[in-house]
Amino acid sequence: MVSSIFTPAEEAVKEKSAFKFLVYGDAGTGKTRFGLTFPNSVIIDSEDGYRAYLRKGSDLAKNVKGIVRTQSYSDVEKGIKELLRSKLKGIDTLIIDSETVIRENIEEALMTVEEARARKANRDELDANLSQRSWGKIKYIDNGLKNMKIRLSSKGGNILSIAQQKDVTDDNGKVIGSRPNMKKKAEHDYDVVLRFFVEDGKFLAEVEKDRFDVFKKGEIIENPTFDMWGDKYDLDGQEHDLSYDEDVNKSKQVYEDNVAEQDLDSKPLVEQLGARVKKLSKEDKTRFAKQIKEDFGIDAKQLGKATQTQLEAVIDLLKAEY
């Protein structure tokens, strides 16, 4: 039986379900209070915004199991790795507050490197800017953090990312909207996106995205809490290990294979065919022999006697299906 890259739908729906939330807004709009409603949380606090709540010793802090005050993206990586190693023992939620400050830390770290390069080259460090190389490194770090969050979520850990609000302006500088002050298009990485604001003394949130269909896009929620999505929270399913970091290495290998493939294409057809068949698994070799017999009337043991047209057809088949 030929193995499939696809997981059957009926198996996929049995997997554990955790949430990936992104909330953003101006200061004092209730983002932190919303985070405190999430179950059994550990917090990466980059703005020292939780001290007052923890000191009060009130019900607001009852869900908090741990906190680290840091602005370093490397501590975010360490924190997620620690949660993965411990298999989320006693922890249901990771809160990062705020993603804005963590992103600024990444840029600041890379800017420090650029300034050092400027000094080394006897250039004025005040004229140093982030190079294309540095922006590529920032994107690499961003993607690494994103994939770590996805993996943690696949293990049953909720992710709550809290960000500051940034104005969106047109070409004339007129404010036409708002977005999270973090990497562009970050909202694509989350299941639920909420914009927090205060109106007439009420803490409100506008739903910008909800994959769970608990609320419609554009709907306004008053005093939102985790429990509003509670019936979608399922940790009784099967654990699955989803790591997109491995896909980077996979893509790198595919690229290297493609380069080798182009080199192979320049060789004689018989040599090409031999090299390609050699890479097949025992199962695929059996299937391949049967297929070329049925499709082309060629005996796999007699490929050396095949015509050039037949060899080209067989090689095309190998490229397309094996």
PDB file of C-alpha atoms in Angstrom:
ATOM      1  CA  MET A   1       0.000   0.000   0.000  1.00  0.00           C
ATOM      2  CA  VAL A   2       1.374   3.428  -0.979  1.00  0.00           C
ATOM      3  CA  SER A   3       1.742   5.774   1.993  1.00  0.00           C
ATOM      4  CA  SER A   4      -0.048   9.121   1.816  1.00  0.00           C
ATOM      5  CA  ILE A   5       1.130  12.557   2.904  1.00  0.00           C
ATOM      6  CA  PHE A   6      -2.452  13.373   3.937  1.00  0.00           C
ATOM      7  CA  THR A   7      -3.995  12.620   7.336  1.00  0.00           C
ATOM      8  CA  PRO A   8      -7.587  11.348   6.981  1.00  0.00           C
ATOM      9  CA  ALA A   9     -10.057  14.074   7.973  1.00  0.00           C
ATOM     10  CA  GLU A  10     -11.739  11.835  10.541  1.00  0.00           C
ATOM     11  CA  GLU A  11      -8.363  11.414  12.275  1.00  0.00           C
ATOM     12  CA  ALA A  12      -7.416  15.102  12.084  1.00  0.00           C
ATOM     13  CA  VAL A  13     -10.567  16.203  13.926  1.00  0.00           C
ATOM     14  CA  LYS A  14      -9.624  13.944  16.855  1.00  0.00           C
ATOM     15  CA  GLU A  15      -6.493  15.981  17.557  1.00  0.00           C
ATOM     16  CA  LYS A  16      -6.203  18.236  20.591  1.00  0.00           C
ATOM     17  CA  SER A  17      -7.593  21.723  20.131  1.00  0.00           C
ATOM     18  CA  ALA A  18      -5.963  24.771  21.699  1.00  0.00           C
ATOM     19  CA  PHE A  19      -6.421  28.437  20.883  1.00  0.00           C
ATOM     20  CA  LYS A  20      -4.136  30.982  19.240  1.00  0.00           C
ATOM     21  CA  PHE A  21      -5.428  34.458  20.131  1.00  0.00           C
ATOM     22  CA  LEU A  22      -4.062  37.837  19.048  1.00  0.00           C
ATOM     23  CA  VAL A  23      -5.463  40.901  20.793  1.00  0.00           C
ATOM     24  CA  TYR A  24      -4.349  44.491  20.365  1.00  0.00           C
ATOM     25  CA  GLY A  25      -5.374  47.999  21.319  1.00  0.00           C
ATOM     26  CA  ASP A  26      -4.285  51.186  23.033  1.00  0.00           C
ATOM     27  CA  ALA A  27      -3.160  51.259  26.662  1.00  0.00           C
ATOM     28  CA  GLY A  28      -5.892  50.797  29.243  1.00  0.00           C
ATOM     29  CA  THR A  29      -8.383  49.023  27.000  1.00  0.00           C
ATOM     30  CA  GLY A  30      -8.601  45.738  28.928  1.00  0.00           C
ATOM     31  CA  LYS A  31      -6.127  43.532  27.073  1.00  0.00           C
ATOM     32  CA  THR A  32      -4.302  42.409  30.209  1.00  0.00           C
ATOM     33  CA  ARG A  33      -7.562  41.750  32.068  1.00  0.00           C
ATOM     34  CA  PHE A  34      -8.675  39.577  29.153  1.00  0.00           C
ATOM     35  CA  GLY A  35      -5.427  37.604  29.404  1.00  0.00           C
ATOM     36  CA  LEU A  36      -6.017  36.948  33.086  1.00  0.00           C
ATOM     37  CA  THR A  37      -9.209  35.038  32.223  1.00  0.00           C
ATOM     38  CA  PHE A  38      -7.214  32.327  30.397  1.00  0.00           C
ATOM     39  CA  PRO A  39      -6.706  29.068  32.343  1.00  0.00           C
ATOM     40  CA  ASN A  40      -3.458  28.088  34.103  1.00  0.00           C
ATOM     41  CA  SER A  41      -1.224  30.632  32.435  1.00  0.00           C
ATOM     42  CA  VAL A  42       2.438  31.523  32.389  1.00  0.00           C
ATOM     43  CA  ILE A  43       3.236  35.041  31.275  1.00  0.00           C
ATOM     44  CA  ILE A  44       6.119  36.631  29.406  1.00  0.00           C
ATOM     45  CA  ASP A  45       5.706  40.190  30.685  1.00  0.00           C
ATOM     46  CA  SER A  46       7.756  42.720  28.719  1.00  0.00           C
ATOM     47  CA  GLU A  47       5.961  45.821  30.022  1.00  0.00           C
ATOM     48  CA  ASP A  48       5.737  45.027  33.756  1.00  0.00           C
ATOM     49  CA  GLY A  49       1.973  45.209  33.392  1.00  0.00           C
ATOM     50  CA  TYR A  50       0.986  42.379  35.731  1.00  0.00           C
ATOM     51  CA  ARG A  51       2.664  43.440  38.968  1.00  0.00           C
ATOM     52  CA  ALA A  52      -0.375  45.388  40.219  1.00  0.00           C
ATOM     53  CA  TYR A  53      -2.767  42.516  39.510  1.00  0.00           C
ATOM     54  CA  LEU A  54      -0.534  39.971  41.237  1.00  0.00           C
ATOM     55  CA  ARG A  55      -0.072  42.204  44.271  1.00  0.00           C
ATOM     56  CA  LYS A  56      -3.797  42.608  44.730  1.00  0.00           C
ATOM     57  CA  GLY A  57      -4.074  38.898  45.391  1.00  0.00           C
ATOM     58  CA  SER A  58      -7.535  39.040  43.871  1.00  0.00           C
ATOM     59  CA  ASP A  59      -9.408  36.590  41.682  1.00  0.00           C
ATOM     60  CA  LEU A  60      -7.902  38.388  38.683  1.00  0.00           C
ATOM     61  CA  ALA A  61      -4.575  36.627  39.287  1.00  0.00           C
ATOM     62  CA  LYS A  62      -5.889  33.199  40.276  1.00  0.00           C
ATOM     63  CA  ASN A  63      -5.111  31.691  36.844  1.00  0.00           C
ATOM     64  CA  VAL A  64      -1.476  32.853  36.788  1.00  0.00           C
ATOM     65  CA  LYS A  65       0.995  30.035  37.530  1.00  0.00           C
ATOM     66  CA  GLY A  66       4.229  31.771  36.592  1.00  0.00           C
ATOM     67  CA  ILE A  67       5.706  34.944  35.149  1.00  0.00           C
ATOM     68  CA  VAL A  68       9.000  36.133  33.681  1.00  0.00           C
ATOM     69  CA  ARG A  69       9.728  39.811  33.151  1.00  0.00           C
ATOM     70  CA  THR A  70      11.840  40.124  30.021  1.00  0.00           C
ATOM     71  CA  GLN A  71      12.001  41.891  26.683  1.00  0.00           C
ATOM     72  CA  SER A  72      14.333  39.361  25.060  1.00  0.00           C
ATOM     73  CA  TYR A  73      13.070  37.252  22.182  1.00  0.00           C
ATOM     74  CA  SER A  74      15.546  34.562  23.236  1.00  0.00           C
ATOM     75  CA  ASP A  75      13.667  34.239  26.537  1.00  0.00           C
ATOM     76  CA  VAL A  76      10.461  33.658  24.566  1.00  0.00           C
ATOM     77  CA  GLU A  77      12.226  30.812  22.767  1.00  0.00           C
ATOM     78  CA  LYS A  78      13.540  29.412  26.062  1.00  0.00           C
ATOM     79  CA  GLY A  79      10.103  29.658  27.656  1.00  0.00           C
ATOM     80  CA  ILE A  80       8.364  27.772  24.866  1.00  0.00           C
ATOM     81  CA  LYS A  81      11.072  25.092  24.828  1.00  0.00           C
ATOM     82  CA  GLU A  82      10.677  24.677  28.588  1.00  0.00           C
ATOM     83  CA  LEU A  83       6.914  24.222  28.223  1.00  0.00           C
ATOM     84  CA  LEU A  84       7.432  21.656  25.456  1.00  0.00           C
ATOM     85  CA  ARG A  85       9.997  19.727  27.516  1.00  0.00           C
ATOM     86  CA  SER A  86       7.684  19.628  30.522  1.00  0.00           C
ATOM     87  CA  LYS A  87       4.766  18.617  28.285  1.00  0.00           C
ATOM     88  CA  LEU A  88       2.801  21.605  29.606  1.00  0.00           C
ATOM     89  CA  LYS A  89       2.541  20.021  33.056  1.00  0.00           C
ATOM     90  CA  GLY A  90      -0.048  22.076  34.927  1.00  0.00           C
ATOM     91  CA  ILE A  91       0.019  24.809  32.281  1.00  0.00           C
ATOM     92  CA  ASP A  92      -2.692  25.518  29.698  1.00  0.00           C
ATOM     93  CA  THR A  93      -1.766  28.964  28.362  1.00  0.00           C
ATOM     94  CA  LEU A  94       1.264  31.005  27.309  1.00  0.00           C
ATOM     95  CA  ILE A  95       0.683  34.770  27.343  1.00  0.00           C
ATOM     96  CA  ILE A  96       3.147  37.084  25.585  1.00  0.00           C
ATOM     97  CA  ASP A  97       2.556  40.702  26.597  1.00  0.00           C
ATOM     98  CA  SER A  98       3.552  42.429  24.525  1.00  0.00           C
ATOM     99  CA  GLU A  99       4.563  41.094  21.151  1.00  0.00           C
ATOM    100  CA  THR A 100       5.314  44.698  20.161  1.00  0.00           C
ATOM    101  CA  VAL A 101       8.156  45.018  22.665  1.00  0.00           C
ATOM    102  CA  ILE A 102       9.553  41.572  21.803  1.00  0.00           C
ATOM    103  CA  ARG A 103       9.625  42.533  18.105  1.00  0.00           C
ATOM    104  CA  GLU A 104      11.351  45.824  18.960  1.00  0.00           C
ATOM    105  CA  ASN A 105      13.952  43.834  20.898  1.00  0.00           C
ATOM    106  CA  ILE A 106      14.727  41.756  17.802  1.00  0.00           C
ATOM    107  CA  GLU A 107      15.198  44.898  15.705  1.00  0.00           C
ATOM    108  CA  GLU A 108      17.290  46.553  18.424  1.00  0.00           C
ATOM    109  CA  ALA A 109      19.554  43.504  18.670  1.00  0.00           C
ATOM    110  CA  LEU A 110      20.148  43.497  14.922  1.00  0.00           C
ATOM    111  CA  MET A 111      20.641  47.280  14.888  1.00  0.00           C
ATOM    112  CA  THR A 112      23.380  46.886  17.494  1.00  0.00           C
ATOM    113  CA  VAL A 113      25.113  44.483  15.123  1.00  0.00           C
ATOM    114  CA  GLU A 114      24.808  46.995  12.246  1.00  0.00           C
ATOM    115  CA  GLU A 115      26.313  49.760  14.405  1.00  0.00           C
ATOM    116  CA  ALA A 116      29.227  47.499  15.324  1.00  0.00           C
ATOM    117  CA  ARG A 117      29.811  46.821  11.623  1.00  0.00           C
ATOM    118  CA  ALA A 118      29.774  50.569  10.942  1.00  0.00           C
ATOM    119  CA  ARG A 119      32.388  51.224  13.634  1.00  0.00           C
ATOM    120  CA  LYS A 120      34.546  48.416  12.300  1.00  0.00           C
ATOM    121  CA  ALA A 121      34.367  49.953   8.817  1.00  0.00           C
ATOM    122  CA  ASN A 122      35.171  53.421  10.214  1.00  0.00           C
ATOM    123  CA  ARG A 123      31.691  54.703   9.329  1.00  0.00           C
ATOM    124  CA  ASP A 124      29.484  56.868  11.532  1.00  0.00           C
ATOM    125  CA  GLU A 125      27.308  54.462  13.512  1.00  0.00           C
ATOM    126  CA  LEU A 126      24.536  57.093  13.575  1.00  0.00           C
ATOM    127  CA  ASP A 127      24.172  56.539   9.828  1.00  0.00           C
ATOM    128  CA  ALA A 128      23.777  52.792  10.247  1.00  0.00           C
ATOM    129  CA  ASN A 129      20.479  51.269   9.143  1.00  0.00           C
ATOM    130  CA  LEU A 130      19.116  47.751   9.161  1.00  0.00           C
ATOM    131  CA  SER A 131      20.479  46.060   6.050  1.00  0.00           C
ATOM    132  CA  GLN A 132      18.616  43.688   3.778  1.00  0.00           C
ATOM    133  CA  ARG A 133      20.614  40.932   5.432  1.00  0.00           C
ATOM    134  CA  SER A 134      19.393  42.019   8.881  1.00  0.00           C
ATOM    135  CA  TRP A 135      15.766  42.210   7.752  1.00  0.00           C
ATOM    136  CA  GLY A 136      16.178  38.684   6.437  1.00  0.00           C
ATOM    137  CA  LYS A 137      17.480  37.606   9.847  1.00  0.00           C
ATOM    138  CA  ILE A 138      14.527  39.335  11.559  1.00  0.00           C
ATOM    139  CA  LYS A 139      12.131  37.450   9.287  1.00  0.00           C
ATOM    140  CA  TYR A 140      13.959  34.216  10.116  1.00  0.00           C
ATOM    141  CA  ILE A 141      13.576  34.860  13.867  1.00  0.00           C
ATOM    142  CA  ASP A 142       9.906  35.842  13.405  1.00  0.00           C
ATOM    143  CA  ASN A 143       9.181  32.612  11.548  1.00  0.00           C
ATOM    144  CA  GLY A 144      11.032  30.565  14.150  1.00  0.00           C
ATOM    145  CA  LEU A 145       8.939  32.044  16.973  1.00  0.00           C
ATOM    146  CA  LYS A 146       5.753  31.568  14.952  1.00  0.00           C
ATOM    147  CA  ASN A 147       6.510  27.903  14.364  1.00  0.00           C
ATOM    148  CA  MET A 148       7.352  27.332  18.030  1.00  0.00           C
ATOM    149  CA  LYS A 149       3.960  28.775  18.997  1.00  0.00           C
ATOM    150  CA  ILE A 150       2.234  26.521  16.469  1.00  0.00           C
ATOM    151  CA  ARG A 151       4.017  23.498  17.910  1.00  0.00           C
ATOM    152  CA  LEU A 152       3.050  24.452  21.467  1.00  0.00           C
ATOM    153  CA  SER A 153      -0.559  24.864  20.351  1.00  0.00           C
ATOM    154  CA  SER A 154      -0.495  21.436  18.687  1.00  0.00           C
ATOM    155  CA  LYS A 155       0.478  20.003  22.082  1.00  0.00           C
ATOM    156  CA  GLY A 156      -2.573  21.575  23.725  1.00  0.00           C
ATOM    157  CA  GLY A 157      -1.167  24.927  24.865  1.00  0.00           C
ATOM    158  CA  ASN A 158      -3.189  28.083  24.280  1.00  0.00           C
ATOM    159  CA  ILE A 159      -1.289  31.039  22.867  1.00  0.00           C
ATOM    160  CA  LEU A 160      -2.352  34.586  23.725  1.00  0.00           C
ATOM    161  CA  SER A 161      -0.334  37.285  21.979  1.00  0.00           C
ATOM    162  CA  ILE A 162      -1.011  40.834  23.153  1.00  0.00           C
ATOM    163  CA  ALA A 163       0.171  43.767  21.040  1.00  0.00           C
ATOM    164  CA  GLN A 164       0.056  47.531  21.051  1.00  0.00           C
ATOM    165  CA  GLN A 165      -2.048  49.294  18.430  1.00  0.00           C
ATOM    166  CA  LYS A 166      -0.560  51.036  15.409  1.00  0.00           C
ATOM    167  CA  ASP A 167      -2.338  53.491  13.112  1.00  0.00           C
ATOM    168  CA  VAL A 168      -2.713  52.678   9.431  1.00  0.00           C
ATOM    169  CA  THR A 169      -2.450  55.786   7.238  1.00  0.00           C
ATOM    170  CA  ASP A 170      -2.995  56.582   3.574  1.00  0.00           C
ATOM    171  CA  ASP A 171      -0.475  58.276   1.278  1.00  0.00           C
ATOM    172  CA  ASN A 172      -1.475  61.671   2.685  1.00  0.00           C
ATOM    173  CA  GLY A 173      -0.881  60.632   6.285  1.00  0.00           C
ATOM    174  CA  LYS A 174      -4.572  60.386   7.132  1.00  0.00           C
ATOM    175  CA  VAL A 175      -5.421  57.646   9.648  1.00  0.00           C
ATOM    176  CA  ILE A 176      -7.666  55.112   7.924  1.00  0.00           C
ATOM    177  CA  GLY A 177      -7.517  52.216  10.368  1.00  0.00           C
ATOM    178  CA  SER A 178      -5.393  50.326  12.841  1.00  0.00           C
ATOM    179  CA  ARG A 179      -3.415  47.111  13.120  1.00  0.00           C
ATOM    180  CA  PRO A 180      -1.294  45.216  15.649  1.00  0.00           C
ATOM    181  CA  ASN A 181       2.137  46.790  16.078  1.00  0.00           C
ATOM    182  CA  MET A 182       4.124  43.664  15.263  1.00  0.00           C
ATOM    183  CA  LYS A 183       5.256  41.906  12.102  1.00  0.00           C
ATOM    184  CA  LYS A 184       3.081  42.552   9.059  1.00  0.00           C
ATOM    185  CA  LYS A 185       0.194  40.162   8.438  1.00  0.00           C
ATOM    186  CA  ALA A 186       0.673  38.602  11.887  1.00  0.00           C
ATOM    187  CA  GLU A 187      -3.091  38.087  12.117  1.00  0.00           C
ATOM    188  CA  HIS A 188      -2.795  35.204   9.640  1.00  0.00           C
ATOM    189  CA  ASP A 189      -1.011  33.166  12.331  1.00  0.00           C
ATOM    190  CA  TYR A 190      -3.941  33.226  14.783  1.00  0.00           C
ATOM    191  CA  ASP A 191      -7.401  31.703  15.163  1.00  0.00           C
ATOM    192  CA  VAL A 192      -8.985  34.742  16.798  1.00  0.00           C
ATOM    193  CA  VAL A 193      -8.043  38.418  16.424  1.00  0.00           C
ATOM    194  CA  LEU A 194      -9.647  41.092  18.625  1.00  0.00           C
ATOM    195  CA  ARG A 195      -9.178  44.861  18.701  1.00  0.00           C
ATOM    196  CA  PHE A 196      -9.754  46.306  22.172  1.00  0.00           C
ATOM    197  CA  PHE A 197     -11.080  49.793  22.881  1.00  0.00           C
ATOM    198  CA  VAL A 198     -13.031  51.747  25.493  1.00  0.00           C
ATOM    199  CA  GLU A 199     -16.286  53.556  24.765  1.00  0.00           C
ATOM    200  CA  ASP A 200     -18.552  55.253  27.310  1.00  0.00           C
ATOM    201  CA  GLY A 201     -16.519  53.653  30.076  1.00  0.00           C
ATOM    202  CA  LYS A 202     -17.091  50.133  28.731  1.00  0.00           C
ATOM    203  CA  PHE A 203     -14.320  47.667  27.847  1.00  0.00           C
ATOM    204  CA  LEU A 204     -15.109  46.476  24.319  1.00  0.00           C
ATOM    205  CA  ALA A 205     -13.495  44.297  21.663  1.00  0.00           C
ATOM    206  CA  GLU A 206     -14.170  44.233  17.935  1.00  0.00           C
ATOM    207  CA  VAL A 207     -13.920  40.805  16.329  1.00  0.00           C
ATOM    208  CA  GLU A 208     -11.629  40.972  13.313  1.00  0.00           C
ATOM    209  CA  LYS A 209     -11.313  37.205  12.914  1.00  0.00           C
ATOM    210  CA  ASP A 210     -12.819  34.119  14.550  1.00  0.00           C
ATOM    211  CA  ARG A 211     -12.099  30.729  12.992  1.00  0.00           C
ATOM    212  CA  PHE A 212     -14.333  29.088  15.589  1.00  0.00           C
ATOM    213  CA  ASP A 213     -17.378  31.117  14.468  1.00  0.00           C
ATOM    214  CA  VAL A 214     -18.304  31.973  18.045  1.00  0.00           C
ATOM    215  CA  PHE A 215     -18.641  35.585  16.906  1.00  0.00           C
ATOM    216  CA  LYS A 216     -19.034  37.181  13.501  1.00  0.00           C
ATOM    217  CA  LYS A 217     -16.458  39.511  12.000  1.00  0.00           C
ATOM    218  CA  GLY A 218     -17.228  43.074  13.031  1.00  0.00           C
ATOM    219  CA  GLU A 219     -19.215  42.052  16.099  1.00  0.00           C
ATOM    220  CA  ILE A 220     -18.562  44.088  19.261  1.00  0.00           C
ATOM    221  CA  ILE A 221     -18.125  42.196  22.549  1.00  0.00           C
ATOM    222  CA  GLU A 222     -18.404  43.786  25.971  1.00  0.00           C
ATOM    223  CA  ASN A 223     -15.985  42.549  28.665  1.00  0.00           C
ATOM    224  CA  PRO A 224     -14.671  39.575  26.634  1.00  0.00           C
ATOM    225  CA  THR A 225     -13.369  36.518  28.512  1.00  0.00           C
ATOM    226  CA  PHE A 226     -11.812  33.172  27.630  1.00  0.00           C
ATOM    227  CA  ASP A 227     -15.007  31.363  28.650  1.00  0.00           C
ATOM    228  CA  MET A 228     -16.853  32.876  25.689  1.00  0.00           C
ATOM    229  CA  TRP A 229     -14.906  30.400  23.531  1.00  0.00           C
ATOM    230  CA  GLY A 230     -14.833  27.710  26.234  1.00  0.00           C
ATOM    231  CA  ASP A 231     -17.011  25.132  24.477  1.00  0.00           C
ATOM    232  CA  LYS A 232     -14.508  25.080  21.584  1.00  0.00           C
ATOM    233  CA  TYR A 233     -11.678  24.177  23.942  1.00  0.00           C
ATOM    234  CA  ASP A 234     -10.902  20.453  23.595  1.00  0.00           C
ATOM    235  CA  LEU A 235      -7.891  18.875  25.269  1.00  0.00           C
ATOM    236  CA  ASP A 236      -9.277  15.330  25.288  1.00  0.00           C
ATOM    237  CA  GLY A 237      -8.176  14.659  21.734  1.00  0.00           C
ATOM    238  CA  GLN A 238      -5.019  12.985  20.497  1.00  0.00           C
ATOM    239  CA  GLU A 239      -1.732  14.810  20.927  1.00  0.00           C
ATOM    240  CA  HIS A 240       0.058  15.589  17.677  1.00  0.00           C
ATOM    241  CA  ASP A 241       3.489  17.046  17.104  1.00  0.00           C
ATOM    242  CA  LEU A 242       3.233  19.840  14.563  1.00  0.00           C
ATOM    243  CA  SER A 243       6.596  21.450  13.830  1.00  0.00           C
ATOM    244  CA  TYR A 244       6.931  23.621  10.749  1.00  0.00           C
ATOM    245  CA  ASP A 245      10.600  24.204  11.571  1.00  0.00           C
ATOM    246  CA  GLU A 246      11.279  20.797  10.056  1.00  0.00           C
ATOM    247  CA  ASP A 247       9.744  22.041   6.802  1.00  0.00           C
ATOM    248  CA  VAL A 248      12.584  24.555   6.396  1.00  0.00           C
ATOM    249  CA  ASN A 249      15.103  21.710   6.407  1.00  0.00           C
ATOM    250  CA  LYS A 250      12.815  19.696   4.167  1.00  0.00           C
ATOM    251  CA  SER A 251      12.584  22.549   1.649  1.00  0.00           C
ATOM    252  CA  LYS A 252      16.355  23.016   1.794  1.00  0.00           C
ATOM    253  CA  GLN A 253      16.819  19.328   1.009  1.00  0.00           C
ATOM    254  CA  VAL A 254      14.313  19.544  -1.851  1.00  0.00           C
ATOM    255  CA  TYR A 255      16.184  22.536  -3.282  1.00  0.00           C
ATOM    256  CA  GLU A 256      19.476  20.650  -3.117  1.00  0.00           C
ATOM    257  CA  ASP A 257      17.795  17.637  -4.711  1.00  0.00           C
ATOM    258  CA  ASN A 258      16.458  19.856  -7.503  1.00  0.00           C
ATOM    259  CA  VAL A 259      19.967  21.116  -8.224  1.00  0.00           C
ATOM    260  CA  ALA A 260      21.167  17.504  -8.362  1.00  0.00           C
ATOM    261  CA  GLU A 261      18.163  16.678 -10.551  1.00  0.00           C
ATOM    262  CA  GLN A 262      19.152  19.341 -13.074  1.00  0.00           C
ATOM    263  CA  ASP A 263      22.637  17.882 -13.185  1.00  0.00           C
ATOM    264  CA  LEU A 264      21.195  14.399 -13.674  1.00  0.00           C
ATOM    265  CA  ASP A 265      19.054  15.622 -16.589  1.00  0.00           C
ATOM    266  CA  SER A 266      22.217  16.356 -18.556  1.00  0.00           C
ATOM    267  CA  LYS A 267      23.375  12.735 -18.417  1.00  0.00           C
ATOM    268  CA  PRO A 268      22.521   9.923 -20.916  1.00  0.00           C
ATOM    269  CA  LEU A 269      18.967   8.559 -20.565  1.00  0.00           C
ATOM    270  CA  VAL A 270      20.044   5.082 -19.459  1.00  0.00           C
ATOM    271  CA  GLU A 271      22.243   6.588 -16.727  1.00  0.00           C
ATOM    272  CA  GLN A 272      19.412   8.912 -15.655  1.00  0.00           C
ATOM    273  CA  LEU A 273      16.999   6.006 -15.423  1.00  0.00           C
ATOM    274  CA  GLY A 274      19.379   3.843 -13.411  1.00  0.00           C
ATOM    275  CA  ALA A 275      20.041   6.623 -10.904  1.00  0.00           C
ATOM    276  CA  ARG A 276      16.330   7.366 -10.444  1.00  0.00           C
ATOM    277  CA  VAL A 277      15.303   3.729 -10.021  1.00  0.00           C
ATOM    278  CA  LYS A 278      18.103   3.237  -7.487  1.00  0.00           C
ATOM    279  CA  LYS A 279      16.501   5.888  -5.223  1.00  0.00           C
ATOM    280  CA  LEU A 280      13.151   4.069  -5.097  1.00  0.00           C
ATOM    281  CA  SER A 281      12.067   2.076  -2.075  1.00  0.00           C
ATOM    282  CA  LYS A 282      11.568  -1.679  -2.477  1.00  0.00           C
ATOM    283  CA  GLU A 283       7.807  -1.114  -2.496  1.00  0.00           C
ATOM    284  CA  ASP A 284       8.013   1.593  -5.162  1.00  0.00           C
ATOM    285  CA  LYS A 285      10.351  -0.490  -7.331  1.00  0.00           C
ATOM    286  CA  THR A 286       7.738  -3.262  -7.404  1.00  0.00           C
ATOM    287  CA  ARG A 287       4.969  -0.776  -8.234  1.00  0.00           C
ATOM    288  CA  PHE A 288       7.147   0.890 -10.885  1.00  0.00           C
ATOM    289  CA  ALA A 289       7.959  -2.408 -12.620  1.00  0.00           C
ATOM    290  CA  LYS A 290       4.278  -3.326 -12.729  1.00  0.00           C
ATOM    291  CA  GLN A 291       3.254   0.110 -14.018  1.00  0.00           C
ATOM    292  CA  ILE A 292       5.712   0.314 -16.918  1.00  0.00           C
ATOM    293  CA  LYS A 293       4.759  -3.211 -17.939  1.00  0.00           C
ATOM    294  CA  GLU A 294       1.078  -2.234 -18.054  1.00  0.00           C
ATOM    295  CA  ASP A 295       1.504   1.266 -19.504  1.00  0.00           C
ATOM    296  CA  PHE A 296       4.391   0.800 -21.920  1.00  0.00           C
ATOM    297  CA  GLY A 297       4.785  -2.958 -22.314  1.00  0.00           C
ATOM    298  CA  ILE A 298       8.353  -2.694 -21.028  1.00  0.00           C
ATOM    299  CA  ASP A 299       9.984  -5.342 -18.846  1.00  0.00           C
ATOM    300  CA  ALA A 300      11.876  -3.612 -16.017  1.00  0.00           C
ATOM    301  CA  LYS A 301      14.720  -6.103 -16.460  1.00  0.00           C
ATOM    302  CA  GLN A 302      15.041  -5.192 -20.141  1.00  0.00           C
ATOM    303  CA  LEU A 303      15.162  -1.368 -19.864  1.00  0.00           C
ATOM    304  CA  GLY A 304      18.588  -1.342 -21.473  1.00  0.00           C
ATOM    305  CA  LYS A 305      16.922  -2.443 -24.711  1.00  0.00           C
ATOM    306  CA  ALA A 306      14.197   0.236 -24.625  1.00  0.00           C
ATOM    307  CA  THR A 307      14.031   2.877 -27.355  1.00  0.00           C
ATOM    308  CA  GLN A 308      14.870   6.518 -26.616  1.00  0.00           C
ATOM    309  CA  THR A 309      11.179   7.420 -26.801  1.00  0.00           C
ATOM    310  CA  GLN A 310      10.322   4.684 -24.303  1.00  0.00           C
ATOM    311  CA  LEU A 311      13.119   5.780 -21.968  1.00  0.00           C
ATOM    312  CA  GLU A 312      11.909   9.398 -22.069  1.00  0.00           C
ATOM    313  CA  ALA A 313       8.358   8.267 -21.249  1.00  0.00           C
ATOM    314  CA  VAL A 314       9.540   6.111 -18.342  1.00  0.00           C
ATOM    315  CA  ILE A 315      11.698   8.929 -16.944  1.00  0.00           C
ATOM    316  CA  ASP A 316       8.753  11.349 -17.197  1.00  0.00           C
ATOM    317  CA  LEU A 317       6.666   8.836 -15.236  1.00  0.00           C
ATOM    318  CA  LEU A 318       9.333   8.593 -12.535  1.00  0.00           C
ATOM    319  CA  LYS A 319       9.508  12.385 -12.221  1.00  0.00           C
ATOM    320  CA  ALA A 320       5.749  12.757 -12.024  1.00  0.00           C
ATOM    321  CA  GLU A 321       4.737   9.934  -9.699  1.00  0.00           C
ATOM    322  CA  TYR A 322       7.755   8.711  -7.727  1.00  0.00           C
TER     323      TYR A 322
END
